[in-house]
Amino acid sequence: MKTAYLFAGISIILWSTLATISKLLLGTMNSFQVLMFSSFFAAAALLAANVITGKIKQLKEYRIKDYAITLLICIPGTFLYYVFLYLGTARMAASQAFIINYLWPIMSVVFACIILKEKLTIRKCIAIILSFLGVLTVAGNELLNFNFETLAGAGLCVLAAVSYGIFTALNQKWSYDEQNSMMLSFFATFILSAIINLFVGGEIKPDALQLLGLAWNGIFVMGIATVTWALALRLGGTARISNLAYVTPFISLVWTFFILKEPIEPWSVAGLVIIVLGIFIQLKGGGKVELHEEK
């Protein structure tokens, strides 16, 4: 069990750096450039992990249909999710963007009802309402001042949460090995973002510092954290380990405060507490939220 908590802790620490490293990278690169390089590093890291563990052999059993479904699942999960998240983070404080992104567990519940035909209970409705109230609280000051740029960023982060909610529901509908699926998804995301960069990205030659940030984002945040989280769930059990992930946004606030010098706003903390409260109300009712990869 100690090993399970160790793996979970590694994932949580790595995921908590997402907002900070994304904001730093987006200061010098556009969203599609960050996604292209990061997804390449993530795919390469997962490829190495799958070769080492022998999981790569499972791909021999995949039919064309299995590859097609895996790529279909990846579009909302590793492509649209990061596109919307990066576009939103570029327009608002990283701490706020990451908190709003944490709407995704409730969006997983919403799309489980839509795609998997799960029952929509009163408890789920309360959890959904609370989570959206949390988002409104995070954006409260900007709503009062009608800061269009920040509100647009908030809307994009909500779309990121929606995309990941769709991804989790599709992932439950078609069950494939997570590490192989994520590897294929990140390779597909790299190709898609590379194509888009040919038209809108412009030429970019990352310097050593940028490459270091992109490698951290891809290898550690997207790649290694996925592997260690899967190991933690396997060793410690989904029900016991999953709740630990809700520590992530609170740790993220610490990183954004010390590294990005973003103040910890009372609105943001209050909104985060409301969002997490909504998630726990759902979990207490026996609902299941699959935690694959943080956001």
XYZ file of C-alpha atoms in Angstrom:
295
model
C 0.000 0.000 0.000
C 2.899 2.369 0.733
C 4.110 1.850 -2.838
C 0.655 2.760 -4.149
C 0.682 6.030 -2.201
C 4.217 6.735 -3.436
C 3.146 6.336 -7.071
C 0.013 8.432 -6.450
C 2.118 11.149 -4.818
C 4.472 11.267 -7.812
C 1.513 11.718 -10.179
C -0.096 14.417 -8.036
C 3.124 16.437 -7.755
C 3.775 16.174 -11.496
C 0.187 17.080 -12.448
C 0.224 20.050 -10.074
C 2.966 21.673 -12.202
C 0.786 21.670 -15.352
C -0.671 25.167 -14.870
C 2.711 26.743 -14.101
C 4.730 25.105 -16.872
C 1.939 25.725 -19.413
C 1.766 29.423 -18.552
C 5.545 29.779 -18.851
C 5.610 28.041 -22.238
C 2.601 29.965 -23.543
C 4.461 33.181 -22.857
C 6.764 32.490 -25.822
C 4.873 29.910 -27.929
C 1.301 29.474 -29.135
C -1.028 26.715 -27.946
C -0.566 24.421 -30.952
C 3.223 24.684 -30.790
C 3.220 23.760 -27.090
C 0.867 20.848 -27.780
C 2.881 19.582 -30.755
C 6.189 19.350 -28.897
C 4.673 18.206 -25.586
C 2.608 15.434 -27.173
C 5.682 14.193 -29.049
C 7.646 13.921 -25.803
C 4.658 12.269 -24.093
C 4.239 9.686 -26.862
C 7.972 8.912 -26.834
C 7.971 8.493 -23.039
C 4.968 6.157 -23.115
C 6.485 4.206 -26.012
C 9.621 3.640 -23.917
C 7.505 2.590 -20.909
C 5.447 0.166 -23.004
C 8.541 -1.387 -24.569
C 10.179 -1.831 -21.151
C 7.055 -3.388 -19.593
C 6.253 -5.502 -22.663
C 2.824 -3.912 -23.086
C 3.698 -2.884 -26.618
C 3.119 -6.521 -27.665
C -0.604 -6.070 -27.022
C -0.830 -3.891 -30.122
C -0.333 -7.004 -32.279
C -3.813 -8.095 -31.192
C -5.417 -4.811 -32.249
C -7.531 -4.813 -35.390
C -8.025 -1.777 -37.633
C -11.297 -1.162 -35.794
C -9.458 -1.015 -32.444
C -6.970 1.549 -33.749
C -9.830 3.619 -35.207
C -11.739 3.607 -31.894
C -8.605 4.499 -29.932
C -7.950 7.459 -32.223
C -11.612 8.522 -31.979
C -11.325 8.547 -28.185
C -8.109 10.564 -28.336
C -9.668 13.524 -30.147
C -11.526 14.873 -27.086
C -9.090 13.429 -24.528
C -5.621 14.458 -25.649
C -6.223 16.866 -28.526
C -9.266 19.073 -27.876
C -8.700 18.967 -24.117
C -5.204 20.435 -24.341
C -6.072 22.835 -27.172
C -8.876 24.407 -25.116
C -6.860 24.303 -21.879
C -3.828 26.015 -23.435
C -5.952 28.618 -25.224
C -7.766 29.341 -21.968
C -4.602 29.445 -19.855
C -3.055 31.962 -22.262
C -5.964 34.346 -21.556
C -6.203 34.227 -17.771
C -4.284 33.521 -14.587
C -2.877 29.988 -14.587
C -4.296 29.303 -11.120
C -7.805 30.235 -12.241
C -7.533 28.196 -15.441
C -6.439 25.084 -13.554
C -9.250 25.409 -11.012
C -11.913 25.802 -13.713
C -10.385 22.829 -15.505
C -11.245 20.803 -12.395
C -14.832 20.878 -13.553
C -13.930 17.777 -15.588
C -14.843 15.138 -12.937
C -18.413 16.457 -12.889
C -18.463 16.630 -16.689
C -17.486 12.948 -16.610
C -20.691 12.327 -14.647
C -22.739 14.367 -17.125
C -21.449 12.470 -20.152
C -21.733 9.123 -18.390
C -25.458 9.900 -18.246
C -25.548 10.979 -21.908
C -23.222 8.389 -23.492
C -23.400 5.454 -21.078
C -27.071 6.016 -20.184
C -26.355 6.165 -16.463
C -29.200 7.433 -14.261
C -29.251 11.164 -13.516
C -30.024 11.338 -9.788
C -30.873 14.313 -7.570
C -27.455 13.954 -5.927
C -25.746 14.192 -9.326
C -27.794 17.283 -10.187
C -26.768 18.965 -6.915
C -23.112 18.098 -7.593
C -23.323 19.521 -11.121
C -24.954 22.758 -9.931
C -22.369 23.200 -7.165
C -19.494 22.673 -9.579
C -20.778 25.301 -11.992
C -21.355 27.685 -9.075
C -17.698 27.074 -8.234
C -16.670 28.110 -11.742
C -18.774 31.274 -11.485
C -17.145 32.005 -8.126
C -13.633 31.631 -9.568
C -14.551 34.076 -12.356
C -16.581 36.266 -9.977
C -14.442 39.397 -10.079
C -14.086 39.208 -13.869
C -17.850 38.735 -14.232
C -18.492 41.860 -12.183
C -15.942 43.854 -14.200
C -16.825 42.102 -17.465
C -13.216 41.319 -18.311
C -13.820 39.816 -21.760
C -10.372 38.256 -22.206
C -10.533 36.432 -18.880
C -14.142 35.377 -19.434
C -13.157 33.973 -22.835
C -10.351 32.057 -21.104
C -12.811 30.708 -18.537
C -15.140 29.555 -21.316
C -12.284 27.760 -23.078
C -11.280 26.009 -19.827
C -14.888 24.865 -19.397
C -14.728 23.453 -22.947
C -11.525 21.634 -21.923
C -13.393 20.076 -18.991
C -16.255 19.113 -21.307
C -13.805 17.466 -23.722
C -12.216 15.436 -20.947
C -15.641 14.469 -19.621
C -16.505 13.054 -23.057
C -13.146 11.269 -23.124
C -13.694 9.527 -19.775
C -17.151 8.338 -20.829
C -15.848 6.989 -24.150
C -12.951 5.350 -22.322
C -15.393 3.456 -20.123
C -17.460 2.402 -23.118
C -14.455 0.885 -24.893
C -11.925 -0.620 -22.520
C -8.366 -0.715 -23.859
C -5.034 -0.825 -22.049
C -4.570 2.728 -20.804
C -0.836 3.072 -21.459
C -1.071 1.830 -25.039
C -4.163 3.943 -25.673
C -2.536 7.092 -24.315
C 0.608 6.417 -26.333
C -1.390 6.131 -29.563
C -3.471 9.151 -28.576
C -0.447 11.365 -28.020
C 1.120 10.249 -31.293
C -2.130 11.161 -33.074
C -2.271 14.472 -31.194
C 1.300 15.232 -32.265
C 0.394 14.617 -35.913
C -2.810 16.707 -35.730
C -1.106 19.639 -34.001
C 1.862 19.433 -36.410
C -0.517 19.715 -39.381
C -2.238 22.733 -37.822
C 1.139 24.342 -37.123
C 1.994 24.131 -40.804
C -0.838 26.600 -41.461
C -1.083 28.762 -38.321
C 1.868 27.978 -36.092
C 4.672 29.734 -37.884
C 8.288 28.682 -37.734
C 9.727 28.025 -34.307
C 13.077 26.754 -33.137
C 12.798 26.199 -29.369
C 15.822 27.231 -27.364
C 17.328 25.010 -24.660
C 15.089 26.413 -21.892
C 11.928 25.992 -23.947
C 12.891 22.421 -24.853
C 13.468 21.677 -21.179
C 9.986 22.962 -20.334
C 8.384 21.062 -23.215
C 10.198 17.876 -22.218
C 9.030 18.261 -18.617
C 5.466 18.877 -19.764
C 5.443 15.924 -22.159
C 7.626 13.309 -20.464
C 6.698 13.923 -16.837
C 3.303 15.672 -16.680
C 1.667 13.844 -19.594
C 3.706 10.623 -19.746
C 5.241 9.430 -16.483
C 2.348 10.741 -14.358
C -0.030 8.589 -16.414
C 2.052 5.466 -15.777
C 2.550 6.063 -12.041
C -1.153 6.836 -11.577
C -2.141 3.599 -13.327
C 0.264 1.709 -11.051
C -1.159 3.444 -7.960
C -4.722 2.512 -8.918
C -3.695 -1.091 -9.552
C -1.795 -1.481 -6.268
C -4.038 0.564 -3.985
C -7.476 0.229 -5.549
C -9.437 2.865 -7.477
C -11.777 3.810 -4.619
C -8.950 4.331 -2.119
C -6.495 6.166 -4.389
C -8.752 8.268 -6.654
C -9.750 10.771 -3.970
C -6.095 11.763 -3.520
C -6.176 13.486 -6.917
C -8.297 16.286 -5.477
C -5.244 17.530 -3.594
C -3.693 18.479 -6.962
C -5.308 21.903 -7.570
C -4.420 23.059 -4.051
C -0.747 22.178 -4.627
C -0.982 23.876 -8.023
C -1.931 27.134 -6.280
C 1.353 26.950 -4.364
C 3.395 26.581 -7.580
C 1.616 29.472 -9.321
C 2.093 31.655 -6.239
C 5.829 31.065 -5.817
C 6.911 30.667 -9.460
C 4.461 32.831 -11.420
C 3.930 35.282 -8.532
C 0.155 35.001 -8.978
C -1.691 36.012 -5.800
C -3.966 33.383 -4.255
C -7.303 35.114 -4.675
C -10.110 34.428 -2.141
C -12.520 34.045 -5.084
C -10.349 31.276 -6.538
C -9.983 29.359 -3.263
C -13.706 29.623 -2.545
C -14.560 28.456 -6.062
C -12.177 25.512 -5.800
C -13.695 24.442 -2.479
C -17.212 24.580 -3.990
C -16.130 22.538 -7.035
C -14.431 19.877 -4.891
C -17.479 19.810 -2.566
C -19.663 19.044 -5.571
C -17.328 16.207 -6.584
C -17.350 14.695 -3.093
C -21.150 14.864 -2.917
C -21.214 12.822 -6.107
C -18.627 10.327 -4.817
C -20.409 9.911 -1.479
C -23.522 8.906 -3.347
C -21.700 5.932 -4.818
C -20.984 7.639 -8.127
C -17.874 6.653 -10.002
C -15.469 9.178 -11.447
C -12.630 7.640 -13.427
C -9.389 9.542 -12.887
C -7.115 8.771 -15.807
C -4.926 11.803 -16.255
C -4.898 15.225 -14.643
C -5.654 18.265 -15.663
